Coordinates of C-alpha atoms in Angstrom, one line a residue:
Chain A
M1359 CA 231.5 60.7 127.5
L1360 CA 228.4 61.1 129.6
K1361 CA 226.5 64.3 129.0
R1362 CA 224.6 64.4 132.3
V1363 CA 225.4 63.4 135.8
H1364 CA 224.5 59.7 136.3
F1365 CA 224.2 58.0 139.6
P1366 CA 224.8 54.3 139.9
S1367 CA 221.3 52.7 140.0
S1368 CA 220.4 50.9 143.2
L1369 CA 217.3 49.5 144.8
L1370 CA 217.1 52.1 147.5
P1371 CA 215.1 54.8 145.6
Y1372 CA 212.5 52.2 144.6
L1373 CA 212.2 51.0 148.1
L1374 CA 211.8 54.6 149.4
V1375 CA 208.9 55.3 147.0
A1376 CA 207.4 51.9 147.3
P1377 CA 205.0 52.8 150.3
Q1378 CA 203.6 55.7 148.4
V1379 CA 203.2 53.7 145.2
L1380 CA 201.5 50.9 147.2
I1381 CA 199.1 53.3 148.7
T1382 CA 198.3 54.9 145.4
L1383 CA 197.8 51.5 143.8
I1384 CA 195.5 50.2 146.6
F1385 CA 193.4 53.3 147.3
F1386 CA 193.4 55.0 143.9
I1387 CA 194.4 53.0 140.9
W1388 CA 192.6 49.8 141.9
P1389 CA 189.2 51.4 142.9
A1390 CA 189.4 53.7 139.9
S1391 CA 190.0 50.8 137.5
Q1392 CA 187.2 48.9 139.3
A1393 CA 184.9 51.9 138.7
L1394 CA 185.9 52.0 135.0
W1395 CA 185.2 48.2 134.7
Q1396 CA 181.9 48.4 136.6
S1397 CA 180.7 51.4 134.6
M1398 CA 180.5 49.0 131.6
L1399 CA 178.6 46.3 133.4
I1400 CA 174.9 45.8 134.1
E1401 CA 173.7 43.6 136.9
D1402 CA 170.3 41.9 136.9
A1403 CA 167.8 42.9 139.6
F1404 CA 168.8 40.0 141.9
G1405 CA 172.6 40.4 141.5
L1406 CA 172.9 36.9 140.0
S1407 CA 174.5 37.8 136.7
T1408 CA 176.4 40.7 135.1
E1409 CA 176.6 41.6 131.5
F1410 CA 179.2 43.6 129.7
V1411 CA 177.5 46.3 127.8
W1412 CA 180.2 48.8 126.7
F1413 CA 178.9 52.3 127.1
E1414 CA 175.3 51.6 127.7
N1415 CA 175.4 52.9 131.2
F1416 CA 176.8 56.3 130.0
Q1417 CA 174.2 56.4 127.2
A1418 CA 171.5 55.8 129.8
L1419 CA 172.9 58.7 131.9
M1420 CA 172.9 61.1 129.0
D1421 CA 169.3 60.3 128.3
D1422 CA 168.3 60.7 131.9
P1423 CA 166.7 64.1 132.6
L1424 CA 167.3 63.6 136.3
Y1425 CA 171.0 63.2 135.8
L1426 CA 171.2 66.3 133.6
A1427 CA 169.3 68.2 136.2
T1428 CA 171.7 67.1 138.8
F1429 CA 174.5 68.3 136.7
K1430 CA 173.0 71.8 136.4
R1431 CA 172.2 71.8 140.2
T1432 CA 175.8 70.9 141.0
A1433 CA 177.1 73.7 138.7
F1434 CA 174.8 76.1 140.5
F1435 CA 175.7 74.8 143.9
S1436 CA 179.5 74.9 143.4
L1437 CA 179.4 78.4 141.9
A1438 CA 177.2 79.6 144.7
V1439 CA 179.5 78.1 147.4
A1440 CA 182.5 79.6 145.7
F1441 CA 180.9 83.0 145.4
V1442 CA 179.5 83.1 148.9
S1443 CA 182.6 81.9 150.7
M1444 CA 185.0 83.9 148.5
S1445 CA 183.1 87.2 148.9
F1446 CA 182.8 86.7 152.7
S1447 CA 186.5 85.9 153.1
L1448 CA 187.4 88.8 150.9
I1449 CA 185.5 91.2 153.1
L1450 CA 187.0 89.6 156.3
A1451 CA 190.5 89.7 154.8
G1452 CA 189.9 93.4 153.8
F1453 CA 189.1 94.2 157.4
A1454 CA 191.9 92.0 158.9
D1455 CA 194.4 93.8 156.6
R1456 CA 193.4 97.1 158.3
V1457 CA 193.2 95.7 161.9
I1458 CA 196.2 96.6 164.0
R1459 CA 195.2 95.7 167.5
G1460 CA 194.3 92.1 168.3
A1461 CA 195.0 91.0 164.7
T1462 CA 196.5 87.6 165.7
A1463 CA 193.5 86.7 167.9
Y1464 CA 191.1 87.8 165.1
R1465 CA 192.9 85.7 162.5
T1466 CA 193.2 82.6 164.7
L1467 CA 189.4 82.7 165.4
L1468 CA 188.7 83.0 161.7
I1469 CA 190.8 80.0 160.9
W1470 CA 189.0 77.6 163.3
P1471 CA 186.1 76.5 161.1
Y1472 CA 188.6 75.0 158.7
A1473 CA 189.5 72.4 161.3
I1474 CA 186.0 71.1 161.6
A1475 CA 185.0 67.9 159.8
P1476 CA 182.4 68.4 157.1
V1477 CA 179.8 66.2 158.8
L1478 CA 180.1 68.1 162.1
A1479 CA 179.9 71.4 160.2
G1480 CA 176.7 70.1 158.6
A1481 CA 175.3 68.9 162.0
L1482 CA 176.0 72.3 163.5
W1483 CA 173.9 74.0 160.8
V1484 CA 171.2 71.4 161.0
F1485 CA 170.7 72.1 164.7
M1486 CA 170.6 75.9 164.1
F1487 CA 168.1 75.6 161.3
N1488 CA 166.0 72.7 162.5
P1489 CA 162.4 73.7 161.7
T1490 CA 161.1 72.7 165.1
L1491 CA 164.2 73.1 167.4
G1492 CA 166.6 75.4 165.6
I1493 CA 167.4 78.8 167.1
V1494 CA 167.7 80.4 163.7
A1495 CA 164.5 78.9 162.4
Y1496 CA 162.8 80.1 165.6
G1497 CA 164.2 83.6 165.0
L1498 CA 163.1 83.6 161.4
E1499 CA 159.6 82.5 162.3
F1500 CA 159.6 85.3 164.9
L1501 CA 160.3 87.7 162.0
G1502 CA 157.4 86.2 160.1
Y1503 CA 159.5 84.0 157.7
E1504 CA 158.7 80.4 157.7
W1505 CA 161.8 78.2 157.6
N1506 CA 161.4 74.5 156.8
H1507 CA 164.2 73.2 154.6
K1508 CA 162.7 69.7 155.0
V1509 CA 159.9 70.7 152.7
N1510 CA 161.2 73.7 150.8
G1511 CA 163.8 72.7 148.3
G1512 CA 165.1 76.3 147.8
Q1513 CA 165.7 76.7 151.5
A1514 CA 167.4 73.3 151.7
M1515 CA 169.7 74.4 148.9
A1516 CA 170.4 77.7 150.6
L1517 CA 171.2 75.9 153.8
V1518 CA 173.8 73.5 152.3
I1519 CA 175.3 76.3 150.4
M1520 CA 175.7 78.3 153.6
A1521 CA 177.1 75.4 155.5
A1522 CA 179.6 74.5 152.7
A1523 CA 180.6 78.1 152.2
W1524 CA 181.1 78.7 155.9
K1525 CA 183.6 75.9 156.2
Q1526 CA 185.6 77.2 153.3
V1527 CA 185.7 80.8 154.4
A1528 CA 188.7 80.2 156.7
Y1529 CA 190.8 78.8 153.9
N1530 CA 190.0 81.5 151.4
F1531 CA 190.6 84.1 154.1
L1532 CA 194.1 82.9 154.7
F1533 CA 195.0 83.2 151.0
Y1534 CA 193.3 86.5 150.5
L1535 CA 195.0 88.0 153.6
A1536 CA 198.4 86.8 152.4
A1537 CA 197.7 88.2 148.9
M1538 CA 196.7 91.6 150.4
Q1539 CA 199.7 91.8 152.6
S1540 CA 202.0 91.2 149.7
I1541 CA 200.8 94.4 147.9
P1542 CA 203.3 97.1 148.6
K1543 CA 201.9 99.5 151.1
S1544 CA 203.1 102.5 149.1
V1545 CA 200.9 101.6 146.2
V1546 CA 197.9 101.8 148.4
E1547 CA 199.1 105.0 149.9
A1548 CA 199.7 106.5 146.5
A1549 CA 196.1 105.8 145.6
A1550 CA 195.0 107.4 148.9
I1551 CA 197.0 110.5 147.9
D1552 CA 195.5 110.3 144.4
G1553 CA 192.1 110.8 146.1
A1554 CA 190.7 107.3 146.2
G1555 CA 188.7 106.5 149.3
P1556 CA 188.9 103.0 151.0
M1557 CA 186.2 101.4 148.7
K1558 CA 187.6 102.9 145.6
R1559 CA 191.1 101.8 146.5
F1560 CA 189.8 98.3 147.2
W1561 CA 188.1 97.9 143.8
T1562 CA 190.6 99.7 141.6
I1563 CA 193.9 98.7 143.2
I1564 CA 193.7 95.9 145.7
F1565 CA 191.1 93.7 143.9
P1566 CA 192.9 93.7 140.5
L1567 CA 196.2 93.1 142.2
I1568 CA 194.9 90.0 144.0
S1569 CA 193.2 88.6 140.9
P1570 CA 195.7 85.7 140.6
T1571 CA 194.6 84.6 144.1
T1572 CA 191.0 85.0 143.2
F1573 CA 191.4 82.7 140.2
F1574 CA 193.3 80.1 142.2
L1575 CA 190.6 80.1 144.9
L1576 CA 187.8 79.9 142.4
V1577 CA 189.2 76.6 141.1
I1578 CA 190.0 75.3 144.6
N1579 CA 186.5 76.2 145.8
M1580 CA 184.8 74.6 142.8
V1581 CA 186.7 71.4 143.4
Y1582 CA 185.8 71.5 147.1
A1583 CA 182.1 72.1 146.3
F1584 CA 182.0 69.3 143.7
F1585 CA 183.7 66.7 145.8
D1586 CA 184.2 67.5 149.5
T1587 CA 180.7 68.5 150.4
F1588 CA 179.3 65.0 150.5
G1589 CA 179.5 65.0 154.3
I1590 CA 177.7 68.2 154.7
I1591 CA 174.8 67.2 152.4
H1592 CA 174.5 63.8 154.0
A1593 CA 174.3 65.3 157.4
V1594 CA 172.0 68.2 156.5
T1595 CA 169.5 67.1 153.9
Q1596 CA 170.4 63.6 152.5
G1597 CA 170.0 65.1 149.1
G1598 CA 166.3 66.0 149.7
P1599 CA 163.7 67.3 149.7
A1600 CA 162.8 65.6 146.4
N1601 CA 166.4 65.6 145.2
A1602 CA 166.6 69.4 145.6
T1603 CA 170.1 69.2 147.1
T1604 CA 171.3 66.1 145.3
I1605 CA 174.6 67.0 143.7
L1606 CA 176.7 64.7 141.5
V1607 CA 178.8 63.1 144.3
Y1608 CA 175.6 62.6 146.3
K1609 CA 173.9 60.9 143.4
V1610 CA 176.8 58.5 142.9
F1611 CA 176.4 57.4 146.5
N1612 CA 172.6 57.3 146.4
D1613 CA 172.4 55.4 143.1
G1614 CA 175.1 53.0 144.1
F1615 CA 174.6 52.3 147.7
V1616 CA 170.9 53.1 148.2
G1617 CA 169.5 52.3 144.7
L1618 CA 172.1 49.5 144.2
D1619 CA 172.5 50.4 140.5
L1620 CA 176.3 49.8 140.6
G1621 CA 176.8 50.1 136.9
G1622 CA 175.1 53.5 136.6
S1623 CA 176.8 54.7 139.8
A1624 CA 180.2 53.7 138.5
A1625 CA 179.6 55.4 135.2
Q1626 CA 178.7 58.6 137.2
S1627 CA 181.9 58.4 139.2
V1628 CA 183.9 57.9 136.0
I1629 CA 182.4 61.1 134.7
L1630 CA 183.3 62.9 138.0
M1631 CA 186.8 61.5 137.7
A1632 CA 187.1 63.0 134.2
L1633 CA 185.9 66.3 135.6
V1634 CA 188.3 66.4 138.5
I1635 CA 191.2 65.6 136.1
A1636 CA 190.1 68.5 133.9
M1637 CA 189.9 70.9 136.8
T1638 CA 193.4 69.8 138.0
V1639 CA 194.7 70.4 134.5
V1640 CA 193.2 73.9 134.5
Q1641 CA 194.7 74.6 137.9
F1642 CA 198.2 73.5 136.9
R1643 CA 198.2 75.0 133.4
F1644 CA 196.8 78.4 134.2
I1645 CA 197.5 79.0 137.8
E1646 CA 201.1 77.8 138.1
R1647 CA 201.8 80.3 135.3
K1648 CA 201.4 83.7 136.8
V1649 CA 198.3 85.6 135.9
E1650 CA 199.4 88.7 134.1
Y1651 CA 198.2 92.0 135.1
Chain B
M1402 CA 200.9 126.6 145.4
A1403 CA 201.0 127.2 149.1
K1404 CA 202.9 127.9 152.2
I1405 CA 203.5 125.1 154.6
I1406 CA 203.8 125.7 158.3
L1407 CA 204.9 123.1 160.8
D1408 CA 204.2 124.2 164.3
N1409 CA 205.9 122.3 167.1
L1410 CA 205.3 119.0 165.4
K1411 CA 205.7 115.8 167.5
K1412 CA 205.3 112.2 166.7
S1413 CA 205.3 109.2 169.1
Y1414 CA 205.0 105.5 168.5
G1415 CA 203.6 104.2 171.8
A1416 CA 205.9 105.6 174.4
T1417 CA 208.8 106.4 172.0
E1418 CA 208.9 109.9 170.7
V1419 CA 210.6 110.0 167.3
L1420 CA 210.0 113.7 166.4
H1421 CA 210.5 116.2 169.3
G1422 CA 208.9 119.3 168.1
V1423 CA 209.8 120.5 164.6
N1424 CA 209.1 124.0 163.6
A1425 CA 209.4 125.3 160.0
E1426 CA 207.8 127.8 157.7
I1427 CA 208.1 126.8 154.0
E1428 CA 207.5 129.7 151.6
D1429 CA 205.2 129.4 148.6
G1430 CA 207.2 127.9 145.6
E1431 CA 210.1 127.1 147.8
F1432 CA 212.1 123.9 147.4
V1433 CA 212.9 122.6 150.9
V1434 CA 215.1 119.5 151.5
I1435 CA 214.9 117.5 154.7
V1436 CA 218.2 115.8 155.1
G1437 CA 219.6 113.5 157.8
P1438 CA 220.9 110.1 158.5
S1439 CA 218.6 107.1 158.4
G1440 CA 216.3 106.8 161.4
C1441 CA 216.3 110.5 162.1
G1442 CA 212.6 110.8 161.4
K1443 CA 212.7 112.6 158.1
S1444 CA 210.4 110.2 156.3
T1445 CA 208.0 110.2 159.2
L1446 CA 207.9 114.0 159.0
L1447 CA 207.2 113.9 155.3
R1448 CA 204.5 111.3 155.8
M1449 CA 202.9 113.4 158.4
I1450 CA 202.7 116.3 155.9
A1451 CA 201.2 113.9 153.4
G1452 CA 198.6 112.6 155.9
L1453 CA 199.9 109.1 155.9
E1454 CA 200.9 109.3 159.5
T1455 CA 198.9 110.8 162.3
V1456 CA 200.1 113.9 164.2
T1457 CA 200.8 113.2 167.9
E1458 CA 201.1 116.9 168.8
G1459 CA 201.5 120.2 167.0
E1460 CA 199.9 121.5 163.8
I1461 CA 200.5 121.4 160.1
Y1462 CA 199.2 124.1 157.8
I1463 CA 199.1 123.9 154.0
G1464 CA 198.1 127.3 152.6
E1465 CA 195.6 128.7 155.0
R1466 CA 194.2 125.4 156.2
M1467 CA 195.1 123.4 159.2
V1468 CA 195.3 119.9 157.7
N1469 CA 195.9 117.7 160.8
G1470 CA 192.6 115.9 160.5
L1471 CA 192.4 115.9 156.7
E1472 CA 192.7 112.7 154.6
P1473 CA 195.7 112.7 152.2
A1474 CA 193.2 113.1 149.4
D1475 CA 192.0 116.4 150.7
R1476 CA 195.3 118.0 151.3
D1477 CA 196.0 118.8 147.6
I1478 CA 199.4 117.2 147.6
A1479 CA 201.2 114.8 145.3
M1480 CA 203.9 112.4 146.4
V1481 CA 206.7 110.6 144.7
F1482 CA 207.7 107.4 146.6
Q1483 CA 211.1 105.8 146.9
N1484 CA 209.9 102.6 145.1
Y1485 CA 207.8 104.8 142.8
A1486 CA 204.6 103.0 143.9
L1487 CA 203.2 102.8 140.4
Y1488 CA 200.0 100.8 139.9
P1489 CA 201.4 97.6 138.4
H1490 CA 198.2 96.6 136.6
M1491 CA 197.7 99.9 134.8
S1492 CA 199.5 101.3 131.8
V1493 CA 201.6 104.5 132.1
R1494 CA 198.6 106.5 130.8
Q1495 CA 196.2 105.0 133.3
N1496 CA 198.7 105.5 136.1
M1497 CA 198.8 109.2 135.4
A1498 CA 195.1 109.5 134.8
Y1499 CA 194.0 107.7 137.9
G1500 CA 194.0 110.6 140.3
L1501 CA 192.3 112.8 137.7
K1502 CA 189.6 110.3 137.0
I1503 CA 188.8 110.0 140.6
R1504 CA 188.5 113.8 140.8
G1505 CA 186.0 113.5 138.0
L1506 CA 187.7 115.6 135.4
P1507 CA 186.3 115.5 131.9
R1508 CA 188.0 113.0 129.6
D1509 CA 189.6 115.4 127.2
E1510 CA 191.0 117.5 130.0
I1511 CA 192.6 114.3 131.5
N1512 CA 194.0 113.5 128.1
R1513 CA 195.3 117.0 127.6
R1514 CA 197.1 117.0 131.0
V1515 CA 198.5 113.5 130.5
E1516 CA 199.9 114.3 127.1
E1517 CA 201.4 117.6 128.4
A1518 CA 203.1 115.9 131.3
A1519 CA 204.3 113.1 129.0
E1520 CA 205.8 115.7 126.8
I1521 CA 207.6 117.5 129.6
L1522 CA 209.0 114.3 130.9
E1523 CA 209.7 112.7 127.5
I1524 CA 207.7 109.6 128.3
G1525 CA 205.3 110.0 125.4
D1526 CA 206.5 106.8 123.7
Y1527 CA 205.7 104.6 126.7
L1528 CA 202.2 105.7 127.5
D1529 CA 200.7 102.3 126.7
R1530 CA 203.3 100.2 128.5
K1531 CA 202.9 98.6 131.9
P1532 CA 205.3 99.7 134.6
R1533 CA 207.1 96.4 134.6
Q1534 CA 208.2 97.0 131.0
L1535 CA 210.0 100.2 132.0
S1536 CA 213.5 100.8 133.3
G1537 CA 214.1 102.4 136.7
G1538 CA 214.6 105.9 135.2
Q1539 CA 211.5 105.6 133.2
R1540 CA 209.4 104.5 136.2
Q1541 CA 210.8 107.5 138.0
R1542 CA 209.6 109.8 135.3
V1543 CA 206.1 108.2 135.3
A1544 CA 205.9 108.7 139.1
M1545 CA 206.8 112.3 138.6
G1546 CA 204.3 112.5 135.8
R1547 CA 201.6 111.1 138.1
A1548 CA 202.5 113.9 140.5
I1549 CA 202.5 116.8 138.1
V1550 CA 199.2 116.0 136.2
R1551 CA 197.4 116.6 139.4
Q1552 CA 198.6 120.2 139.6
P1553 CA 198.8 120.0 143.4
E1554 CA 199.7 122.8 145.8
V1555 CA 202.6 120.8 147.2
F1556 CA 205.0 118.1 145.9
L1557 CA 206.4 115.7 148.4
F1558 CA 209.4 113.5 147.4
D1559 CA 210.5 110.6 149.6
E1560 CA 214.0 109.7 148.5
P1561 CA 212.9 109.4 144.9
L1562 CA 216.4 109.0 143.4
S1563 CA 217.9 106.4 145.8
N1564 CA 217.0 103.5 143.6
L1565 CA 218.8 104.9 140.5
D1566 CA 222.4 104.5 139.4
A1567 CA 224.8 107.4 140.1
K1568 CA 224.7 108.9 136.6
L1569 CA 221.0 108.8 136.3
R1570 CA 220.6 110.3 139.8
V1571 CA 222.6 113.4 138.8
Q1572 CA 220.5 113.8 135.7
M1573 CA 217.2 113.3 137.4
R1574 CA 218.3 115.7 140.2
L1575 CA 218.7 118.5 137.7
E1576 CA 215.4 117.6 136.0
I1577 CA 213.5 117.7 139.2
R1578 CA 214.9 121.0 140.1
K1579 CA 214.1 122.5 136.6
L1580 CA 210.6 121.0 136.7
Q1581 CA 209.9 122.5 140.2
K1582 CA 211.2 125.9 139.1
R1583 CA 209.1 125.8 136.0
L1584 CA 205.9 124.8 137.7
G1585 CA 206.6 127.0 140.8
V1586 CA 205.1 124.4 143.1
T1587 CA 206.1 124.2 146.8
A1588 CA 208.2 121.1 147.2
V1589 CA 209.4 119.1 150.2
Y1590 CA 212.1 116.6 149.4
V1591 CA 213.5 114.0 151.8
T1592 CA 217.0 112.5 151.3
H1593 CA 219.9 111.2 153.2
D1594 CA 222.4 112.3 150.6
Q1595 CA 223.9 115.7 151.5
V1596 CA 225.1 116.4 147.9
E1597 CA 221.5 115.9 146.7
A1598 CA 220.3 118.2 149.5
M1599 CA 222.8 120.9 148.8
T1600 CA 222.2 121.0 145.0
L1601 CA 218.4 120.8 145.1
G1602 CA 217.2 122.8 148.1
D1603 CA 216.5 126.5 148.4
R1604 CA 216.7 125.7 152.0
L1605 CA 217.7 122.6 153.9
M1606 CA 216.5 121.2 157.2
V1607 CA 219.0 119.0 158.9
L1608 CA 217.2 116.5 161.1
N1609 CA 219.0 114.4 163.6
G1610 CA 217.5 112.0 166.1
G1611 CA 214.1 113.7 165.8
Y1612 CA 215.4 117.2 166.3
A1613 CA 215.7 119.9 163.6
E1614 CA 219.3 120.9 164.1
Q1615 CA 219.3 123.7 161.6
F1616 CA 217.1 125.2 158.9
G1617 CA 218.7 127.5 156.3
T1618 CA 220.1 127.9 152.8
P1619 CA 222.8 125.5 151.7
I1620 CA 225.4 128.3 152.0
E1621 CA 224.3 129.2 155.5
L1622 CA 224.6 125.6 156.5
Y1623 CA 228.0 125.3 155.0
E1624 CA 229.4 128.6 156.3
R1625 CA 227.8 128.8 159.7
P1626 CA 226.7 125.4 160.9
Q1627 CA 225.0 125.9 164.2
T1628 CA 225.9 122.5 165.7
I1629 CA 228.7 119.9 165.4
F1630 CA 226.2 117.5 163.7
V1631 CA 225.4 119.9 160.9
A1632 CA 229.0 120.9 160.5
G1633 CA 230.0 117.2 160.1
F1634 CA 227.0 116.3 157.9
I1635 CA 227.2 119.1 155.4
G1636 CA 230.3 119.3 153.2
S1637 CA 232.5 116.7 151.6
P1638 CA 235.0 115.6 152.7
A1639 CA 233.6 116.2 156.2
M1640 CA 234.8 118.8 158.5
N1641 CA 237.8 118.1 160.9
F1642 CA 237.1 118.4 164.6
L1643 CA 240.0 119.1 166.9
P1644 CA 239.4 119.2 170.6
G1645 CA 241.1 122.1 172.5
R1646 CA 240.5 124.9 175.0
I1647 CA 240.3 128.6 174.8
E1648 CA 243.3 130.6 176.2
G1649 CA 243.0 134.3 175.6
D1650 CA 242.6 134.9 171.9
A1651 CA 243.6 131.5 170.8
V1652 CA 242.6 127.8 170.7
V1653 CA 245.2 125.5 172.3
L1654 CA 245.1 122.1 170.7
E1655 CA 245.8 118.8 172.3
N1656 CA 249.5 118.9 171.3
G1657 CA 249.9 122.4 172.7
S1658 CA 250.0 124.4 169.5
K1659 CA 248.0 127.6 169.5
V1660 CA 245.6 128.5 166.7
P1661 CA 244.9 132.3 166.9
G1662 CA 241.3 133.2 166.9
G1663 CA 238.9 132.2 169.6
A1664 CA 235.8 133.2 171.6
G1665 CA 234.3 132.2 174.9
S1666 CA 236.3 130.1 177.3
G1667 CA 236.9 126.6 178.5
Q1668 CA 236.8 123.4 176.5
V1669 CA 235.9 123.8 172.8
T1670 CA 235.9 121.8 169.6
L1671 CA 237.6 123.5 166.7
G1672 CA 236.0 122.7 163.4
V1673 CA 238.0 123.3 160.2
R1674 CA 237.0 122.3 156.7
P1675 CA 239.6 120.3 154.7
E1676 CA 239.5 122.9 151.9
H1677 CA 240.1 125.9 154.3
L1678 CA 243.4 124.7 155.6
V1679 CA 246.2 126.7 153.9
A1680 CA 249.7 125.2 153.6
D1681 CA 252.0 127.3 155.7
D1682 CA 255.3 125.9 157.0
K1683 CA 255.1 127.9 160.2
G1684 CA 251.3 127.2 160.6
P1685 CA 250.0 126.1 164.0
I1686 CA 248.1 123.0 162.7
R1687 CA 250.7 120.3 162.2
L1688 CA 249.6 117.2 160.3
Q1689 CA 251.5 114.0 160.1
V1690 CA 250.8 112.3 156.8
I1691 CA 249.4 108.8 156.7
L1692 CA 248.3 108.7 153.0
A1693 CA 247.2 110.9 150.2
E1694 CA 244.3 110.4 147.7
Q1695 CA 245.0 111.9 144.3
L1696 CA 241.7 113.1 142.7
G1697 CA 243.3 115.0 139.9
A1698 CA 241.7 118.4 140.6
N1699 CA 242.8 118.2 144.2
T1700 CA 244.7 116.0 146.6
L1701 CA 243.2 114.7 149.9
V1702 CA 245.9 114.3 152.5
H1703 CA 244.9 112.1 155.4
G1704 CA 246.8 112.1 158.6
V1705 CA 246.7 112.8 162.3
L1706 CA 247.4 116.0 164.3
E1707 CA 251.1 115.7 165.1
G1708 CA 251.6 113.9 168.5
T1709 CA 248.0 112.9 168.8
D1710 CA 245.5 110.3 167.4
T1711 CA 243.1 113.0 166.2
Q1712 CA 242.2 112.4 162.5
L1713 CA 242.8 115.3 160.1
V1714 CA 242.1 115.6 156.4
V1715 CA 243.3 118.4 154.2
S1716 CA 242.2 119.1 150.7
L1717 CA 245.0 120.7 148.6
A1718 CA 244.4 122.1 145.1
G1719 CA 246.1 120.3 142.2
I1720 CA 248.4 117.3 142.4
R1721 CA 250.8 117.3 145.4
A1722 CA 253.4 114.6 146.1
V1723 CA 253.5 113.8 149.8
T1724 CA 255.4 111.1 151.7
E1725 CA 254.1 109.0 154.6
G1726 CA 255.3 110.2 158.0
E1727 CA 256.1 113.7 156.7
V1728 CA 254.8 116.6 158.9
M1729 CA 253.1 119.5 157.1
G1730 CA 252.1 122.8 158.6
F1731 CA 248.8 124.6 158.0
S1732 CA 247.1 127.7 159.1
I1733 CA 243.5 128.8 159.0
A1734 CA 241.7 132.1 158.6
R1735 CA 239.9 133.3 161.7
E1736 CA 236.5 133.6 159.8
Q1737 CA 236.8 130.0 158.7
M1738 CA 237.1 128.6 162.2
H1739 CA 234.1 127.0 163.7
L1740 CA 234.0 126.7 167.4
F1741 CA 231.6 124.5 169.3
G1742 CA 231.0 124.3 173.0
P1743 CA 230.8 121.1 175.0
D1744 CA 227.0 120.9 174.3
G1745 CA 227.8 120.7 170.5
R1746 CA 226.4 124.2 169.8
R1747 CA 228.3 126.9 167.9
I1748 CA 229.9 129.6 170.1
N1749 CA 231.6 131.9 167.7

């Protein structure tokens, strides 16, 4: 006797998943394996011959202080983006949760930036902060602060962080608002009767109760800052000045397509691939399981 | 401990008025139950006293203070919610200590009060558990504990027992009553359950459609309901209502039989409680039996007034055998007749 329900096998299910499998093979598995292969090759300066060198490219990266600096910079950049955009959206969601009149319009407006392509978002910020034409740069100069992100690395970093964070605010806002609205109203009212003012209620009741969402968003935002901010950086600073805004993905592009060091670039993208796999594991292992409070 | 005064209290949501001017004076240490069907505005009234809803018109006083503009935190009240509203991320101890910490009490004073409340409510064993590890009855106790550690002037209860099973409800009802007597704190309790209301309250306010129909002791409400609504709402099984008209010193029912005892004139509704009808073969109230419910201690006979479709229920002591279609006669003492005019108000 059969212990489980069995269906007669047929070709149909294979046909139905075939398009997806094909897409995955062509756009993911094939380039990924190419990257893996290339990361173990070194090409001569004229591109006439390639040599299989095992892990020499990785070895070279580990010994390269520039690469390690990029690593640190990326960590700082993604933490900063996550922090800035999450705290902004938390504040906005906190207010939206209290808004009664015009709530829908307010929410719709807040969601718009998410629909903007990264390059356009970057272009927007470039125009505003352009040292010679930008309205914000002009305003800052008026206040006695000299803005020139083309020279000042710190300012350049601040600018890409702002641009990247701004784009992500909408997404975070949606999740935070949903999380806040799922808290039973009476719990917040009980805290009000217990004597907690709005700020106290927020930090002692609401914030702890939405901590699962915070953790989820932290991972999502880190992944976003690591991988999806290429467009913004390319449009705003091209990784400059003096590599001040070169993060890992940007360096992959720069070394591979500008520096034409395909082996080194491939090795970097393999490392990034390992990172994104690790982050996805974290996300599935720890977030799918409910955070206990 | 404080008096509560509600002075012509009104509440509107937009153009819809849901409370139409409620007046009440609740004495210091009194247990008042607000009872009514769902949607009558009783929870809204309680939430207005708590400060969770704004007052559209009228005034609320707690003690000597007019509290209309005060935040819930400044009204010196504690509230027990229907769903308990415990803080899910805090242990039982932290739940109870939360309000005290915010008020900046010293640590040992907080501990002393929490331990004391835990002892009264017998929840000392669960102090370090989270709410989700507790049963419904235990959560209920924690919610009560959170209210009493604050030592407020007023307790507010918003249907606190409606999520418990029947047996636990009876037990908690008694405990709430005992606790309130012991602490002597003024309490306002909202429920839709008239038995809960009758057993708990020093006085009841019956609310219907945003109007306070009557405010009085349970016995007053039972013996002299001022409106048809109160008469039908208080008492179980519910009062019978027989349409009729006054002729001289008697009420003439639809089927022409005369019930002696009357007041006023014209069309009236005669209200008689099932337990006040006395079996009397020559009695004027003739009931045609449809079925009988045997409850052991008494028998509920359901039927119609002979010759009409008007429903009639009689409660007879002990076990009585009745047959379907049989006609039984009943009489009623004059002082147990309730007469209501066409506007639904009492006239005798």
